[in-house]
Amino acid sequence: MRQSAFNPKAAVVIGVFSISTSAILVRLAIEAPASIIANYRLLFAVLLLLPFILFHYKHEFKRISTKNWWLSILAGIFLALYFILWFESLNYTSVASSVVLISLQPIFAFIGTYFIFGERFSSGAIISIFIVLLGGLIIGSGDFQLSGEVIYGDMLALLGAIAVTIYFLSGQHVRKNVSLITYTFIVYGISTVILTLFNLIRQESFFSYPANHWWIFIALAIIPTFLGHSLFNWSLKWLSTSTISMAIVFEPIGASILAFLILNETPTWAQFLGGTIIVFGLFLFILSTSRKNKVTISTKNHK
């Protein structure tokens, strides 16, 4: 295979840093509800994708089957739900806890493929799941001692991890027949419509936000999405899926460091210990499942 002019490993490093900014940017948009932040992030992402669709991918829409349209709608619903739950969790719990708990998505995905596709658990995967559960219990016990609101935020993050897992599983069949750009545009578009209706029903304001919030909305659409997960997808041409998956596990570490530097948010001992155990468990999980085709940490544009 012809070597890329740009180092794929450097692209992965940039990608990890980029996705680590997502939670920080959400926290900085303090005057906007979670559903509005999600709404504008996806809307601006759709607008950025629109030229590519019009000039290179619009012919694909004619070949999409009815089944794939329904699966895409389902994926769009759960992507919108994921963003609402995750962004809302950041109003109650720390960046460290929220991002670590959201990172449990591959565990939920593995459990989902077990029930849907009959994927079997290896001994390494079982051990890693117990390690991850231990880390989650440590974070939960520590956050429970802080306040009920903090544990509520943790639960929202966990529900967000489940929602994004359903989003991935819903789109798994579609992605076999539709290009990444077209699929992403469709799902983001559907999620944008759903979030717009949701905000209209809740009578949320769409415009009364400070100027810096609009830059945050745009930054969310560009940095974690296009400089984050799009770079991961590009790097897959030269690097293995397990390598990319390993790199994505560093997101909670990057987000926690940025939260400390930008938000002055210092993790508690329980968050630090539990998060470290979870990251170790995720590394073990990826190593134990790296030879299987169905289970990886997805590199789709979701964070």
Short mmCIF file of C-alpha atoms in Angstrom, two decimals, residues 3-303:
data_model
loop_
_atom_site.label_atom_id
_atom_site.label_comp_id
_atom_site.label_asym_id
_atom_site.label_seq_id
_atom_site.Cartn_x
_atom_site.Cartn_y
_atom_site.Cartn_z
CA GLN A 3 2.52 5.35 2.19
CA SER A 4 0.56 8.45 3.15
CA ALA A 5 2.22 11.86 2.82
CA PHE A 6 0.95 12.65 6.32
CA ASN A 7 1.96 10.32 9.16
CA PRO A 8 -1.15 8.30 10.19
CA LYS A 9 0.16 7.99 13.75
CA ALA A 10 0.40 11.78 13.99
CA ALA A 11 -3.18 11.95 12.70
CA VAL A 12 -4.27 9.61 15.50
CA VAL A 13 -2.55 11.80 18.11
CA ILE A 14 -4.36 14.85 16.71
CA GLY A 15 -7.59 12.84 16.72
CA VAL A 16 -7.26 11.86 20.39
CA PHE A 17 -6.62 15.46 21.41
CA SER A 18 -9.57 16.63 19.30
CA ILE A 19 -12.14 14.24 20.74
CA SER A 20 -10.86 15.07 24.24
CA THR A 21 -12.09 18.65 23.76
CA SER A 22 -15.73 17.67 23.33
CA ALA A 23 -16.75 17.60 27.00
CA ILE A 24 -14.73 20.77 27.71
CA LEU A 25 -16.49 22.69 24.95
CA VAL A 26 -19.89 21.56 26.23
CA ARG A 27 -18.99 22.73 29.72
CA LEU A 28 -17.94 26.14 28.39
CA ALA A 29 -21.38 26.68 26.79
CA ILE A 30 -22.86 27.19 30.24
CA GLU A 31 -25.85 29.30 29.13
CA ALA A 32 -27.18 26.80 26.58
CA PRO A 33 -29.29 23.71 27.41
CA ALA A 34 -27.80 20.32 26.51
CA SER A 35 -30.37 19.77 23.77
CA ILE A 36 -29.55 23.13 22.12
CA ILE A 37 -25.80 22.40 22.19
CA ALA A 38 -26.45 19.04 20.58
CA ASN A 39 -28.85 20.60 18.06
CA TYR A 40 -26.34 23.16 16.80
CA ARG A 41 -23.39 20.78 16.85
CA LEU A 42 -25.20 18.39 14.52
CA LEU A 43 -26.72 21.18 12.40
CA PHE A 44 -23.32 22.75 11.70
CA ALA A 45 -21.86 19.30 11.02
CA VAL A 46 -24.61 18.67 8.44
CA LEU A 47 -23.91 22.04 6.80
CA LEU A 48 -20.20 21.23 6.61
CA LEU A 49 -20.96 17.87 5.00
CA LEU A 50 -23.50 19.28 2.54
CA PRO A 51 -21.00 20.36 -0.19
CA PHE A 52 -19.41 16.88 -0.22
CA ILE A 53 -22.86 15.30 -0.57
CA LEU A 54 -23.96 17.63 -3.38
CA PHE A 55 -20.80 17.24 -5.46
CA HIS A 56 -19.68 13.68 -4.76
CA TYR A 57 -22.24 11.48 -2.98
CA LYS A 58 -25.80 12.50 -3.92
CA HIS A 59 -26.10 9.56 -6.34
CA GLU A 60 -25.95 7.14 -3.38
CA PHE A 61 -29.36 8.22 -2.06
CA LYS A 62 -31.15 6.44 -4.92
CA ARG A 63 -29.61 3.11 -3.92
CA ILE A 64 -30.60 3.18 -0.23
CA SER A 65 -33.22 0.53 0.56
CA THR A 66 -36.33 1.11 2.68
CA LYS A 67 -34.88 -1.08 5.42
CA ASN A 68 -31.72 1.01 5.55
CA TRP A 69 -33.75 4.20 5.73
CA TRP A 70 -35.66 2.88 8.76
CA LEU A 71 -32.43 1.74 10.42
CA SER A 72 -30.93 5.17 9.75
CA ILE A 73 -33.94 6.85 11.35
CA LEU A 74 -33.55 4.59 14.39
CA ALA A 75 -29.84 5.43 14.54
CA GLY A 76 -30.65 9.15 14.30
CA ILE A 77 -33.11 8.92 17.19
CA PHE A 78 -30.59 7.24 19.47
CA LEU A 79 -27.77 9.55 18.40
CA ALA A 80 -29.91 12.53 19.43
CA LEU A 81 -30.76 10.80 22.71
CA TYR A 82 -27.07 10.06 23.30
CA PHE A 83 -26.06 13.69 22.90
CA ILE A 84 -28.85 14.91 25.19
CA LEU A 85 -27.94 12.40 27.91
CA TRP A 86 -24.18 12.89 27.70
CA PHE A 87 -24.26 16.70 27.49
CA GLU A 88 -26.81 16.83 30.31
CA SER A 89 -24.62 14.59 32.48
CA LEU A 90 -21.88 17.22 32.30
CA ASN A 91 -24.19 19.60 34.20
CA TYR A 92 -24.15 17.28 37.21
CA THR A 93 -20.97 15.22 37.31
CA SER A 94 -17.31 15.83 36.55
CA VAL A 95 -15.77 15.67 33.08
CA ALA A 96 -13.60 12.78 34.30
CA SER A 97 -16.53 10.66 35.49
CA SER A 98 -18.77 11.48 32.52
CA VAL A 99 -16.19 10.76 29.81
CA VAL A 100 -14.94 7.57 31.47
CA LEU A 101 -18.49 6.22 31.84
CA ILE A 102 -19.37 7.14 28.25
CA SER A 103 -16.24 5.22 27.19
CA LEU A 104 -17.91 2.01 28.41
CA GLN A 105 -19.69 1.91 25.03
CA PRO A 106 -17.54 -0.95 23.65
CA ILE A 107 -18.52 -3.12 26.62
CA PHE A 108 -22.22 -2.50 25.94
CA ALA A 109 -21.59 -3.09 22.24
CA PHE A 110 -19.99 -6.45 22.98
CA ILE A 111 -22.95 -7.45 25.16
CA GLY A 112 -25.31 -6.30 22.38
CA THR A 113 -23.51 -8.39 19.74
CA TYR A 114 -23.67 -11.36 22.10
CA PHE A 115 -27.47 -11.24 22.18
CA ILE A 116 -28.02 -10.08 18.57
CA PHE A 117 -25.27 -11.86 16.63
CA GLY A 118 -24.33 -14.68 19.02
CA GLU A 119 -20.81 -13.31 19.56
CA ARG A 120 -19.03 -15.39 22.21
CA PHE A 121 -17.18 -14.08 25.23
CA SER A 122 -13.49 -14.97 25.53
CA SER A 123 -12.03 -15.44 29.02
CA GLY A 124 -10.05 -12.23 28.54
CA ALA A 125 -13.20 -10.30 27.64
CA ILE A 126 -15.01 -11.60 30.73
CA ILE A 127 -12.13 -10.67 33.01
CA SER A 128 -11.87 -7.20 31.45
CA ILE A 129 -15.62 -6.62 31.90
CA PHE A 130 -15.32 -7.40 35.62
CA ILE A 131 -12.34 -5.03 35.87
CA VAL A 132 -14.36 -2.28 34.17
CA LEU A 133 -17.32 -2.93 36.49
CA LEU A 134 -15.00 -2.62 39.49
CA GLY A 135 -13.78 0.73 38.21
CA GLY A 136 -17.35 1.88 37.68
CA LEU A 137 -18.31 0.87 41.21
CA ILE A 138 -15.38 2.82 42.64
CA ILE A 139 -16.37 5.95 40.69
CA GLY A 140 -20.01 5.51 41.68
CA SER A 141 -19.25 5.02 45.39
CA GLY A 142 -17.01 8.07 45.44
CA ASP A 143 -19.48 10.26 43.55
CA PHE A 144 -22.35 9.08 45.79
CA GLN A 145 -20.48 10.51 48.78
CA LEU A 146 -20.27 13.89 47.04
CA SER A 147 -24.00 14.36 46.33
CA GLY A 148 -27.07 12.79 44.80
CA GLU A 149 -26.78 15.16 41.84
CA VAL A 150 -23.33 13.81 40.98
CA ILE A 151 -24.51 10.20 40.94
CA TYR A 152 -27.49 11.36 38.82
CA GLY A 153 -24.98 12.75 36.30
CA ASP A 154 -23.12 9.43 36.33
CA MET A 155 -26.36 7.59 35.56
CA LEU A 156 -27.09 9.93 32.66
CA ALA A 157 -23.62 9.19 31.25
CA LEU A 158 -24.22 5.44 31.56
CA LEU A 159 -27.57 5.78 29.79
CA GLY A 160 -25.77 7.82 27.13
CA ALA A 161 -23.31 4.95 26.63
CA ILE A 162 -26.25 2.57 26.13
CA ALA A 163 -27.92 4.99 23.69
CA VAL A 164 -24.79 5.38 21.57
CA THR A 165 -24.38 1.60 21.54
CA ILE A 166 -27.89 1.21 20.08
CA TYR A 167 -26.97 3.92 17.57
CA PHE A 168 -23.94 1.91 16.46
CA LEU A 169 -25.81 -1.40 16.30
CA SER A 170 -28.67 0.21 14.33
CA GLY A 171 -26.27 1.54 11.73
CA GLN A 172 -24.07 -1.54 11.45
CA HIS A 173 -26.10 -3.03 8.59
CA VAL A 174 -26.48 0.33 6.82
CA ARG A 175 -22.73 1.01 6.83
CA LYS A 176 -22.14 -2.18 4.83
CA ASN A 177 -24.09 -0.69 1.92
CA VAL A 178 -23.70 3.08 2.32
CA SER A 179 -20.52 5.18 2.40
CA LEU A 180 -19.46 6.79 5.68
CA ILE A 181 -20.02 10.35 4.41
CA THR A 182 -23.54 9.63 3.14
CA TYR A 183 -24.53 7.64 6.23
CA THR A 184 -23.16 10.31 8.57
CA PHE A 185 -25.00 13.06 6.67
CA ILE A 186 -28.31 11.15 6.82
CA VAL A 187 -28.06 10.27 10.50
CA TYR A 188 -26.86 13.72 11.54
CA GLY A 189 -29.69 15.23 9.49
CA ILE A 190 -32.29 13.00 11.14
CA SER A 191 -30.88 13.77 14.60
CA THR A 192 -30.95 17.49 13.83
CA VAL A 193 -34.65 17.31 12.90
CA ILE A 194 -35.44 15.32 16.06
CA LEU A 195 -33.51 17.71 18.30
CA THR A 196 -35.15 20.72 16.64
CA LEU A 197 -38.63 19.28 17.31
CA PHE A 198 -37.59 18.39 20.87
CA ASN A 199 -36.40 21.95 21.53
CA LEU A 200 -39.53 23.45 19.97
CA ILE A 201 -41.73 21.31 22.23
CA ARG A 202 -39.70 22.37 25.26
CA GLN A 203 -39.82 25.99 24.03
CA GLU A 204 -36.06 26.37 24.28
CA SER A 205 -34.56 29.54 22.85
CA PHE A 206 -32.62 29.01 19.62
CA PHE A 207 -30.89 32.39 19.42
CA SER A 208 -30.46 34.17 22.76
CA TYR A 209 -26.89 33.07 23.48
CA PRO A 210 -23.61 34.97 23.84
CA ALA A 211 -21.36 35.31 20.78
CA ASN A 212 -18.76 32.93 22.23
CA HIS A 213 -21.39 30.17 22.43
CA TRP A 214 -21.81 30.23 18.66
CA TRP A 215 -18.09 29.70 18.23
CA ILE A 216 -18.35 26.78 20.67
CA PHE A 217 -21.18 25.23 18.64
CA ILE A 218 -19.09 25.51 15.47
CA ALA A 219 -16.00 24.21 17.26
CA LEU A 220 -17.94 21.15 18.41
CA ALA A 221 -18.89 20.41 14.82
CA ILE A 222 -15.31 20.81 13.57
CA ILE A 223 -12.82 19.73 16.25
CA PRO A 224 -14.17 16.51 17.83
CA THR A 225 -16.03 15.48 14.67
CA PHE A 226 -13.85 16.27 11.68
CA LEU A 227 -10.43 16.67 13.34
CA GLY A 228 -11.28 13.79 15.66
CA HIS A 229 -13.21 10.82 14.37
CA SER A 230 -12.80 11.66 10.68
CA LEU A 231 -9.03 11.46 11.14
CA PHE A 232 -9.47 8.08 12.82
CA ASN A 233 -11.47 6.84 9.84
CA TRP A 234 -8.79 8.17 7.48
CA SER A 235 -6.03 6.47 9.51
CA LEU A 236 -7.75 3.09 9.20
CA LYS A 237 -6.33 2.86 5.68
CA TRP A 238 -2.84 2.49 7.17
CA LEU A 239 -3.38 1.42 10.79
CA SER A 240 -5.28 -1.50 12.31
CA THR A 241 -8.66 -1.07 13.97
CA SER A 242 -7.24 -2.29 17.28
CA THR A 243 -4.54 0.41 17.12
CA ILE A 244 -7.18 3.11 16.61
CA SER A 245 -9.31 1.59 19.36
CA MET A 246 -6.37 1.64 21.76
CA ALA A 247 -5.80 5.31 20.97
CA ILE A 248 -9.44 6.25 21.60
CA VAL A 249 -9.18 4.82 25.13
CA PHE A 250 -6.88 7.75 25.92
CA GLU A 251 -9.80 10.18 25.49
CA PRO A 252 -10.81 10.14 29.20
CA ILE A 253 -7.20 10.90 30.13
CA GLY A 254 -6.99 13.77 27.66
CA ALA A 255 -10.38 15.15 28.71
CA SER A 256 -9.45 14.97 32.41
CA ILE A 257 -6.18 16.84 31.79
CA LEU A 258 -7.98 19.53 29.79
CA ALA A 259 -10.65 19.80 32.50
CA PHE A 260 -7.91 20.37 35.08
CA LEU A 261 -6.13 22.99 32.95
CA ILE A 262 -9.16 24.85 31.59
CA LEU A 263 -11.94 24.26 34.14
CA ASN A 264 -9.76 23.84 37.27
CA GLU A 265 -11.53 20.52 37.83
CA THR A 266 -9.45 18.12 39.91
CA PRO A 267 -10.57 14.46 39.93
CA THR A 268 -11.34 12.94 43.32
CA TRP A 269 -9.38 9.88 44.49
CA ALA A 270 -12.35 7.66 43.52
CA GLN A 271 -12.58 9.18 40.04
CA PHE A 272 -8.84 8.83 39.52
CA LEU A 273 -8.63 5.25 40.81
CA GLY A 274 -11.87 4.09 39.18
CA GLY A 275 -11.01 5.81 35.90
CA THR A 276 -7.54 4.23 35.86
CA ILE A 277 -9.04 0.78 36.46
CA ILE A 278 -11.63 1.30 33.70
CA VAL A 279 -8.99 2.44 31.19
CA PHE A 280 -6.88 -0.61 32.05
CA GLY A 281 -9.94 -2.85 31.68
CA LEU A 282 -10.74 -1.32 28.29
CA PHE A 283 -7.17 -1.92 27.11
CA LEU A 284 -7.47 -5.56 28.18
CA PHE A 285 -10.88 -5.81 26.53
CA ILE A 286 -9.56 -4.52 23.20
CA LEU A 287 -6.58 -6.87 23.33
CA SER A 288 -8.84 -9.83 24.03
CA THR A 289 -11.26 -8.97 21.20
CA SER A 290 -8.83 -7.55 18.62
CA ARG A 291 -8.94 -10.74 16.54
CA LYS A 292 -12.72 -10.59 16.22
CA ASN A 293 -14.26 -8.67 13.36
CA LYS A 294 -17.53 -7.61 14.94
CA VAL A 295 -16.38 -5.86 18.09
CA THR A 296 -14.27 -2.71 18.08
CA ILE A 297 -14.51 0.75 19.52
CA SER A 298 -16.33 2.51 16.74
CA THR A 299 -14.55 5.34 14.95
CA LYS A 300 -17.74 6.86 13.61
CA ASN A 301 -18.28 10.59 14.07
CA HIS A 302 -20.19 10.61 17.35
CA LYS A 303 -18.17 12.51 19.90
#
